[in-house]
Short mmCIF file of C-alpha atoms and ligand atoms in Angstrom, two decimals:
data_model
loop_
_atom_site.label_atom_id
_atom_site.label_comp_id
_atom_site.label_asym_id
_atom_site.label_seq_id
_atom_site.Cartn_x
_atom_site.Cartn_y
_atom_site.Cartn_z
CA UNK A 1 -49.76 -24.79 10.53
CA UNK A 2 -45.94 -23.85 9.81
CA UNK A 3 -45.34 -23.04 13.36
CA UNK A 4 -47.04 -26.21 15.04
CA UNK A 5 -45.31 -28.21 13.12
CA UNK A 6 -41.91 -26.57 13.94
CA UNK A 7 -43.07 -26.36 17.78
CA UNK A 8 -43.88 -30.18 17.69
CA UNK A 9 -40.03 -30.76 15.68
CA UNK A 10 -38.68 -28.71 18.10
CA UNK A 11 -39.75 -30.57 20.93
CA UNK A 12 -38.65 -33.81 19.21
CA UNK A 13 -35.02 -32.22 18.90
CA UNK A 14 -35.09 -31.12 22.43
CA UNK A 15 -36.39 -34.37 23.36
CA UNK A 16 -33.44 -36.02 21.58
CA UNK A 17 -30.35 -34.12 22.16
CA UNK A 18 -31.08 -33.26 25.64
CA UNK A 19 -27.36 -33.49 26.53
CA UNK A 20 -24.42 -31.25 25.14
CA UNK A 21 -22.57 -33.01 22.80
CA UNK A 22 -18.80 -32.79 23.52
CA UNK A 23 -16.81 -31.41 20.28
CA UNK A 24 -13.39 -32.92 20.13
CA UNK A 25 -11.12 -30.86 17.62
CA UNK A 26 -7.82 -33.20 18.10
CA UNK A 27 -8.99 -34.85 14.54
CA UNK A 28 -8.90 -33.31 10.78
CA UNK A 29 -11.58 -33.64 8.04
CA UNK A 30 -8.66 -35.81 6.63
CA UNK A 31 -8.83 -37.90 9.33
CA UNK A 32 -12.88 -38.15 9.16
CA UNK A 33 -12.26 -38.96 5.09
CA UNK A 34 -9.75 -42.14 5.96
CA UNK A 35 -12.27 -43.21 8.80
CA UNK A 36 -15.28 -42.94 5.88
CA UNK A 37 -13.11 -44.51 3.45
CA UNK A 38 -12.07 -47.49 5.78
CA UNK A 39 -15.95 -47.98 5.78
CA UNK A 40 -16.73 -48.09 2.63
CA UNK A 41 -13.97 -50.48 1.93
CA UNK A 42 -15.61 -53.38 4.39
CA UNK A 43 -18.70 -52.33 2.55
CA UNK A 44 -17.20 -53.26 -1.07
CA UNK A 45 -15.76 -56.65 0.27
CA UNK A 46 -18.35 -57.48 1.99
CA UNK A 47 -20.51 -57.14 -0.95
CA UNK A 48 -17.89 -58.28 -3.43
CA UNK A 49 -17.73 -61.57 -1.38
CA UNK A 50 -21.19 -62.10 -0.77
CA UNK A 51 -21.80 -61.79 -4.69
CA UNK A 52 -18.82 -64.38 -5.48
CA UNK A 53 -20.25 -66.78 -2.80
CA UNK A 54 -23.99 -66.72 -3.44
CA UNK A 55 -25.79 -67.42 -6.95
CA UNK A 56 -29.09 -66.01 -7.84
CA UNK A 57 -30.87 -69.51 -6.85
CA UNK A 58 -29.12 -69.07 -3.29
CA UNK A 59 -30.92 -65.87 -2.56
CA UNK A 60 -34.27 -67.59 -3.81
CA UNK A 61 -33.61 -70.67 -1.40
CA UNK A 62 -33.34 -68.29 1.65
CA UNK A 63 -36.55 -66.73 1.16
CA UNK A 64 -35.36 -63.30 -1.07
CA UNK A 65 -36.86 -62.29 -4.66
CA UNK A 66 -35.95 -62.43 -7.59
CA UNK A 67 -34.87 -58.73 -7.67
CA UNK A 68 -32.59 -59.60 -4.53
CA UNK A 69 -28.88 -60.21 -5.99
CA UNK A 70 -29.58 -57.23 -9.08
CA UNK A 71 -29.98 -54.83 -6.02
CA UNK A 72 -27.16 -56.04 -3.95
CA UNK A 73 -24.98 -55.29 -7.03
CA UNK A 74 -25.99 -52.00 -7.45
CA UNK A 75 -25.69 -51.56 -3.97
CA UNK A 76 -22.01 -52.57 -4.29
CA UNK A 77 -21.59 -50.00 -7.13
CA UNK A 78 -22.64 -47.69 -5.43
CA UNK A 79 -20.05 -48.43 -2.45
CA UNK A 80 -17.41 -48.57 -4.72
CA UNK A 81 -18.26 -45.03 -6.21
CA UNK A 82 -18.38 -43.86 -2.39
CA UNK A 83 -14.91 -45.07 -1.85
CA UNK A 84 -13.58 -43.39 -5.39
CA UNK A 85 -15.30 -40.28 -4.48
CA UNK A 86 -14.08 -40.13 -1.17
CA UNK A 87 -10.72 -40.60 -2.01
CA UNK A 88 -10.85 -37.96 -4.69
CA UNK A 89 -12.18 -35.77 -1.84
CA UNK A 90 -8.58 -36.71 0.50
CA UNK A 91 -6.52 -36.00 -2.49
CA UNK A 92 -3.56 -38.32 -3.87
CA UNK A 93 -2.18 -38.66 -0.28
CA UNK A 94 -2.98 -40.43 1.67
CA UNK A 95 -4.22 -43.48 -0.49
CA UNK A 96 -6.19 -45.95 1.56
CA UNK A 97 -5.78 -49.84 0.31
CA UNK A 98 -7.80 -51.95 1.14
CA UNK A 99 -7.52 -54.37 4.24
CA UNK A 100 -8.34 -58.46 4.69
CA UNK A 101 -11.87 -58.65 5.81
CA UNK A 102 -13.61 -61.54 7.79
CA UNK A 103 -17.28 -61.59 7.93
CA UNK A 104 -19.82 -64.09 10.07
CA UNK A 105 -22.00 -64.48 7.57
CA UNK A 106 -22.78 -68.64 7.09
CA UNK A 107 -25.57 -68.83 4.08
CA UNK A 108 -27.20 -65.80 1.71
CA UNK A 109 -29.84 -65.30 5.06
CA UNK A 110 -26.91 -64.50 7.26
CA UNK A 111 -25.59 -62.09 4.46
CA UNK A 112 -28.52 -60.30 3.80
CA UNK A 113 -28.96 -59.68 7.70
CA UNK A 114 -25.71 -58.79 8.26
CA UNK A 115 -26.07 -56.37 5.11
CA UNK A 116 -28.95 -54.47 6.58
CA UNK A 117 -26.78 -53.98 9.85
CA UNK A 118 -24.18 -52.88 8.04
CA UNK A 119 -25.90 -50.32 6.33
CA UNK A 120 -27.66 -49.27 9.25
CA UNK A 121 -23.99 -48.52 10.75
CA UNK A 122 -23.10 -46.52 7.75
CA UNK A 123 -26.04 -44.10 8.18
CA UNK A 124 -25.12 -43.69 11.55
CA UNK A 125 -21.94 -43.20 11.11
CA UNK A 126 -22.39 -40.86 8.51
CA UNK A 127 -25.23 -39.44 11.04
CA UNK A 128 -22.71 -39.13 13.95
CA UNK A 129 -19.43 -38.01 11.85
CA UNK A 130 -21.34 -34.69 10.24
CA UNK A 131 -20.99 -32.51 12.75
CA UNK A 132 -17.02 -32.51 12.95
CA UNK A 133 -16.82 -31.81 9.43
CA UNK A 134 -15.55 -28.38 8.84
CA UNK A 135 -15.45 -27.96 4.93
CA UNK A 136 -18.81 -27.58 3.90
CA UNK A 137 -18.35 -29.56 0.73
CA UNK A 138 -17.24 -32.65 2.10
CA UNK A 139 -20.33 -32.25 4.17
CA UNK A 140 -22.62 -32.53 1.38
CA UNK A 141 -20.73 -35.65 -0.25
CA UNK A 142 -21.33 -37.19 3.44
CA UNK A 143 -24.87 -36.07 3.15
CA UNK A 144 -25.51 -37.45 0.28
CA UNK A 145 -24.05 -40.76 0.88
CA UNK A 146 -25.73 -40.74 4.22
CA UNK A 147 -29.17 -40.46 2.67
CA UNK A 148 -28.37 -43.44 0.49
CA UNK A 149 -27.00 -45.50 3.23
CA UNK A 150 -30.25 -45.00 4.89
CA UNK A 151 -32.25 -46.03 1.82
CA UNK A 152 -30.15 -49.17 1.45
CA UNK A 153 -30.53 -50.31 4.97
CA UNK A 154 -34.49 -49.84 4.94
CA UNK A 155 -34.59 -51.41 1.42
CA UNK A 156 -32.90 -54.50 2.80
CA UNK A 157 -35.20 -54.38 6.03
CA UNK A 158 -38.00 -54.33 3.77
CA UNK A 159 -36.87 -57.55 1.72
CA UNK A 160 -36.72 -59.29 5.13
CA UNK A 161 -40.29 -57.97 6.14
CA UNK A 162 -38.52 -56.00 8.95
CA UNK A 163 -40.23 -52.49 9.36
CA UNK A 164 -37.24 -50.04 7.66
CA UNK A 165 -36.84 -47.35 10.64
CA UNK A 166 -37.11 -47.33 14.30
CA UNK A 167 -39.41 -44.66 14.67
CA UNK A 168 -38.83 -40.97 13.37
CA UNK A 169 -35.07 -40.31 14.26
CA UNK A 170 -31.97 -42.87 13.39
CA UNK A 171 -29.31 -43.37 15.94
CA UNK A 172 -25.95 -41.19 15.70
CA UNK A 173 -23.28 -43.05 16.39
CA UNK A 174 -19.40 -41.70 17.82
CA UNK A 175 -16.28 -42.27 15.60
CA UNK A 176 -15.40 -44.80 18.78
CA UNK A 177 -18.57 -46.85 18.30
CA UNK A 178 -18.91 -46.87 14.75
CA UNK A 179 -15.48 -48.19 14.95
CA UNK A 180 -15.76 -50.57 17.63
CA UNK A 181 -18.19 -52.26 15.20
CA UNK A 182 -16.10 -51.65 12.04
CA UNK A 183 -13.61 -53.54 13.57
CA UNK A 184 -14.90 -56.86 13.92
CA UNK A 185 -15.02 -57.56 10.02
CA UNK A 186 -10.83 -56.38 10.07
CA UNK A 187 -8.53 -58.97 10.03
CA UNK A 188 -5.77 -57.85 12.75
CA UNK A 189 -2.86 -56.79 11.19
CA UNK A 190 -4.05 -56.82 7.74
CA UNK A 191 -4.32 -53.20 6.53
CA UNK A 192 -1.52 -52.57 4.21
CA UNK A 193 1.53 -50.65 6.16
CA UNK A 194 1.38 -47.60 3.54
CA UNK A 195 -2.14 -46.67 4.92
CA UNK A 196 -2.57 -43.69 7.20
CA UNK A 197 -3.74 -44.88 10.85
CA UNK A 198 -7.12 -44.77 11.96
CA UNK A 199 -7.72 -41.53 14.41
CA UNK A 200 -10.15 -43.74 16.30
CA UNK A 201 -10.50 -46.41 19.10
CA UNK A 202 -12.10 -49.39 19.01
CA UNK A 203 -13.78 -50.22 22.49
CA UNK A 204 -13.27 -53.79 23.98
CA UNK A 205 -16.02 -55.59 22.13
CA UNK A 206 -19.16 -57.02 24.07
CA UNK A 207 -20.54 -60.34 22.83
CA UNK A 208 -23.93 -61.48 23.26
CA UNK A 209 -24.64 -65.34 23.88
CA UNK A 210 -28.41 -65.34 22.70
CA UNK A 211 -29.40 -64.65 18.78
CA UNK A 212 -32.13 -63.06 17.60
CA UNK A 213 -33.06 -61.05 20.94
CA UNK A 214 -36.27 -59.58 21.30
CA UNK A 215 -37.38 -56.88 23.30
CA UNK A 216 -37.92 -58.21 27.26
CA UNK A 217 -35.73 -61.03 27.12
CA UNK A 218 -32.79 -61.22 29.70
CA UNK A 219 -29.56 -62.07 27.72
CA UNK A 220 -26.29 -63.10 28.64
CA UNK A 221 -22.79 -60.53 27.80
CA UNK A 222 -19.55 -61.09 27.52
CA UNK A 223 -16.40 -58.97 27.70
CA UNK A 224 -13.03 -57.95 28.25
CA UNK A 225 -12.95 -55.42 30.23
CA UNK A 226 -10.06 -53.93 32.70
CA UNK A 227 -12.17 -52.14 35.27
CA UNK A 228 -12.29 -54.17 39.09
CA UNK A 229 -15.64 -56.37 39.07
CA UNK A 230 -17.02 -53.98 41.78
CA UNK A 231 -17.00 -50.88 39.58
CA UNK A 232 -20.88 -50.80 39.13
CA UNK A 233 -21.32 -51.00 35.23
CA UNK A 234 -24.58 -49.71 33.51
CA UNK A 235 -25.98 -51.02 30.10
CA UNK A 236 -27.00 -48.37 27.76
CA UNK A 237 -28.97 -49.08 24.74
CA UNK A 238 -28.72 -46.42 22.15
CA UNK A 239 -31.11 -45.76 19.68
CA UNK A 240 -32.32 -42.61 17.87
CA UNK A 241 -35.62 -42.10 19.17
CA UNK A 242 -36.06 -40.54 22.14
CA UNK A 243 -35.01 -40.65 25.18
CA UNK A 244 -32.18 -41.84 23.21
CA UNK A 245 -30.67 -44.11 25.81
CA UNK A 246 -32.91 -46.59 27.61
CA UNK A 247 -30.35 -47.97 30.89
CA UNK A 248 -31.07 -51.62 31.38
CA UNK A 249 -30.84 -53.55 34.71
CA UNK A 250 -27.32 -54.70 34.41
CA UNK A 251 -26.06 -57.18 36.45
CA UNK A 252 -22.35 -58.15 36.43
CA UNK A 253 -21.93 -62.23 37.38
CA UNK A 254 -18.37 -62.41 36.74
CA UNK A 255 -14.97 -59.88 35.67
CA UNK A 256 -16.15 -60.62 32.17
CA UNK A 257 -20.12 -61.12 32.20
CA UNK A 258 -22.85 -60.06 33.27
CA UNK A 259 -26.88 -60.02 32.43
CA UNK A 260 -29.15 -57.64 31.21
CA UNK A 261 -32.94 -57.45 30.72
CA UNK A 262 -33.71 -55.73 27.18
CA UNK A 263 -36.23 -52.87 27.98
CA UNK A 264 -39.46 -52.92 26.32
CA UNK A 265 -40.58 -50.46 23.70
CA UNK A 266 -37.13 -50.09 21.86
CA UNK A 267 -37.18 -50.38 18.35
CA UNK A 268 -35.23 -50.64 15.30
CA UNK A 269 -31.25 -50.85 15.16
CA UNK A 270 -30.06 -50.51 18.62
CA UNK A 271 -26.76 -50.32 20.33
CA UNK A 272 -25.87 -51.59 23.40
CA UNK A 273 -23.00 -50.28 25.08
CA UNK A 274 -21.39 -50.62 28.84
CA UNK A 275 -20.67 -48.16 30.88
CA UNK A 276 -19.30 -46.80 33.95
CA UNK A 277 -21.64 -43.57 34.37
CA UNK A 278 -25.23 -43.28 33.81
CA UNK A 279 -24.58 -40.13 31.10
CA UNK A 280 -24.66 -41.70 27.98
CA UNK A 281 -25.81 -39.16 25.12
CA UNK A 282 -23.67 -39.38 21.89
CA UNK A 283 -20.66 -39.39 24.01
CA UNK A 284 -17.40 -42.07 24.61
CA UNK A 285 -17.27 -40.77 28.24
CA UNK A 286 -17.79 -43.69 30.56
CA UNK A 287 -17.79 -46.39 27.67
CA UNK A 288 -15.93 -49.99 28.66
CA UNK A 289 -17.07 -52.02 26.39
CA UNK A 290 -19.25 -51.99 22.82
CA UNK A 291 -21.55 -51.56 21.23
CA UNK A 292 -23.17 -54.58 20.29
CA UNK A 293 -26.13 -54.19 17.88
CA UNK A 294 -29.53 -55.40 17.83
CA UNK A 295 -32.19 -54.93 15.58
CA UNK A 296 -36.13 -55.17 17.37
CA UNK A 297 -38.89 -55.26 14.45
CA UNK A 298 -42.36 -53.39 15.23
CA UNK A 299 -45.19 -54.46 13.29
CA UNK A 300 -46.54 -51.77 11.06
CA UNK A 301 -49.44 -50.77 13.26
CA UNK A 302 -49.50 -47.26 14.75
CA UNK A 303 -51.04 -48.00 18.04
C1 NAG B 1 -32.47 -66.60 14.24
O1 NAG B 1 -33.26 -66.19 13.13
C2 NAG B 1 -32.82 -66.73 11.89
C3 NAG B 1 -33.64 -66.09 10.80
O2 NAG B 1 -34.99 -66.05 11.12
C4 NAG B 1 -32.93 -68.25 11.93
O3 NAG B 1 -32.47 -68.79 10.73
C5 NAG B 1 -32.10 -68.78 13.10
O4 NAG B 1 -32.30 -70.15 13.23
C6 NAG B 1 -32.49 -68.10 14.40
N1 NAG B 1 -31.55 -68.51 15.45
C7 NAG B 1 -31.95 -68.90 16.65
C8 NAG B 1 -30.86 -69.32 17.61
O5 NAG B 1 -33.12 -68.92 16.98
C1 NAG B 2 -11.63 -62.05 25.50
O1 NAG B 2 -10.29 -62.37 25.24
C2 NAG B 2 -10.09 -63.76 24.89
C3 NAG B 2 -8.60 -63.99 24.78
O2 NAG B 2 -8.04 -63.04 23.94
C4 NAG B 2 -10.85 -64.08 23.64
O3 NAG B 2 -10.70 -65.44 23.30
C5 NAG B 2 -12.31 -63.77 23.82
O4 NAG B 2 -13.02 -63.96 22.61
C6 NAG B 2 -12.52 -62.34 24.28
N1 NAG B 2 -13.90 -62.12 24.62
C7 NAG B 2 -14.58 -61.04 24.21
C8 NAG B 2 -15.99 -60.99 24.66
O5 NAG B 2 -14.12 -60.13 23.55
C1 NAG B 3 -32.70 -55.35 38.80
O1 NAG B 3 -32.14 -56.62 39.05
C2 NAG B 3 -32.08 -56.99 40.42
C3 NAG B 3 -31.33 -58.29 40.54
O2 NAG B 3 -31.72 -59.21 39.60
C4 NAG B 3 -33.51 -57.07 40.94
O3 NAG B 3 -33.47 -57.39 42.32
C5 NAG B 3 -34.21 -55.74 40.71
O4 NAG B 3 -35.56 -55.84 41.10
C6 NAG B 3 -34.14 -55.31 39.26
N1 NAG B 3 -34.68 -53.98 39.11
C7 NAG B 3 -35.47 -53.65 38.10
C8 NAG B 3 -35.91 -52.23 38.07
O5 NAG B 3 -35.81 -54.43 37.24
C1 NAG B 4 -18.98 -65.53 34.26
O1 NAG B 4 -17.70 -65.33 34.84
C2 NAG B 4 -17.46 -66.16 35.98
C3 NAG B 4 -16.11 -65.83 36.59
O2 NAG B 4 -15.58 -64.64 36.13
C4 NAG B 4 -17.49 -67.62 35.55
O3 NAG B 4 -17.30 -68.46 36.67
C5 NAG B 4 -18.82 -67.91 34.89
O4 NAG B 4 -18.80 -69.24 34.36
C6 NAG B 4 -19.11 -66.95 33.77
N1 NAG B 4 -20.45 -67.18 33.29
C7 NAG B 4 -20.73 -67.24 31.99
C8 NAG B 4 -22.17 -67.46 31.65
O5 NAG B 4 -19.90 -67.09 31.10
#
């Protein structure tokens, strides 16, 4: 039994990561901790602010239980107990301060979807930082946050009667993209000056017109971009279950927008990135623009 199962994982894997992942060395666990850190800081004040803003009877109105706003502040202990223990891990230099945050949430709905993304990004993050780590007992703090993220961001699927995974692997996601995304909830220029720099990029950011996009629906993107408008572009949706990156039809109407058809059959939290090659596997090579994130429910029916 042992082996079949391992044969059938092994497949999976194969399945999964069928491209070599580049290893880029330029960047110190330090640097990996202060990215972490960073993220667990939106996390707090985007909890902390969601709490101050919304009572217990505004999470009823939208549709949450009663339980709702009790988990949310655990949730939020627990992200500030990330952020302590990941500074303990950098040491008493470099301290990381917090920076001003802006977030798009509108009413406690908006917040609780925007906390599942969130949280979804963390894991993935988490997901796609691991292997870069070299001291083995940072990796097991990362771990063991990661685990959590993940349990957070399927608990909060679950109170919005979204199915809690897309399938049997989650996404990993590059420093570049998970900071890409990070970086819409920073106000620019905020971070205080005594804070060590970010090691990462953020890509120019894509925008989608349409909300709540399903699966099959052609949808409108925006961007800033510098390549010429007759550099083909391709439109790579990432997502953790194989084959990993599903390449939509992409076509570009102007320097800064184009249209895309959303395949069929994705599922979960997905990222959609653009790109100027057609190799897209856990790699920035190629990336212009993104990702923006989506999130495609399946109903919980195995066929
Ligand atoms: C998107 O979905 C949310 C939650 O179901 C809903 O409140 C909102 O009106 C929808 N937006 C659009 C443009 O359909
Ligand atoms: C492109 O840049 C303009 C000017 O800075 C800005 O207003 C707009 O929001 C940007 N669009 C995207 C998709 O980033
Ligand atoms: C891609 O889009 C072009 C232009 O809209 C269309 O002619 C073509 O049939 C599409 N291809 C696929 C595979 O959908
Ligand atoms: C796309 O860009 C072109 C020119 O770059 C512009 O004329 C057009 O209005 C834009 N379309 C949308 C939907 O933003």
């Amino acid at each position: 039994m042992k082996s079949i199962f391992f044969t059938a994982a092994l497949a999976a894997l194969q399945a999964s990561a069928s491209v070599i992942i580049p290893r880029d060395t330029k960047f110190t666990d330090t640097d990996i901790l202060v990215f972490a850190l960073n993220l667990e800081l939106i996390e707090v004040a985007f909890y902390t602010g969601g709490l101050a803003k919304f009572s217990q009877q505004a999470f009823t109105t939208a549709g949450l239980p009663s339980v709702y706003r009790g988990r949310v502040q655990q949730i939020l202990q627990h992200e500030q107990t990330h952020a302590a223990t990941i500074q303990g891990l950098i040491g008493k230099s470099p301290v990381v301060r917090p920076c001003k945050y802006t977030f798009p949430y509108t009413d406690a709905a908006s917040f609780a979807n925007l906390a599942k993304t969130i949280e979804g990004v963390g894991t993935s993050a988490y997901i796609g930082a691991a292997q870069f780590i070299s001291e083995k007992d940072y990796l097991i703090v990362a771990d063991s946050i990661s685990t959590i993220e993940a349990r957070h961001a399927s608990w909060l699927a679950t109170e919005l009667a979204l199915t809690p995974w897309p399938g049997a692997f989650d996404r990993a996601l590059t420093f570049d993209e998970a900071f890409t995304l990070a970086s819409n909830f920073i106000v620019p220029g905020s971070c205080p000056s005594s804070n060590p720099p970010i090691a990462f990029k953020a890509n120019p950011q894509l925008v989608i017109q349409e909300a709540n996009v399903t699966t099959g629906q052609t949808i409108h993107v925006s961007f800033n971009i510098t390549t010429p408008q007759s550099t083909p572009l391709f439109a790579a949706f990432l997502t953790g279950v194989a084959p990993n990156e599903v390449f939509g039809n992409f076509t570009r109407m102007g320097k800064g927008n184009g249209t895309v058809t959303v395949p069929k059959g994705l599922t979960g939290q997905t990222y959609l990135v653009l790109t100027t090659t057609k190799v897209q596997s856990f790699t920035d090579v190629g990336v212009v623009a993104g990702p923006a994130v989506f999130f495609f429910n399946f109903p919980p029916n195995p066929n």
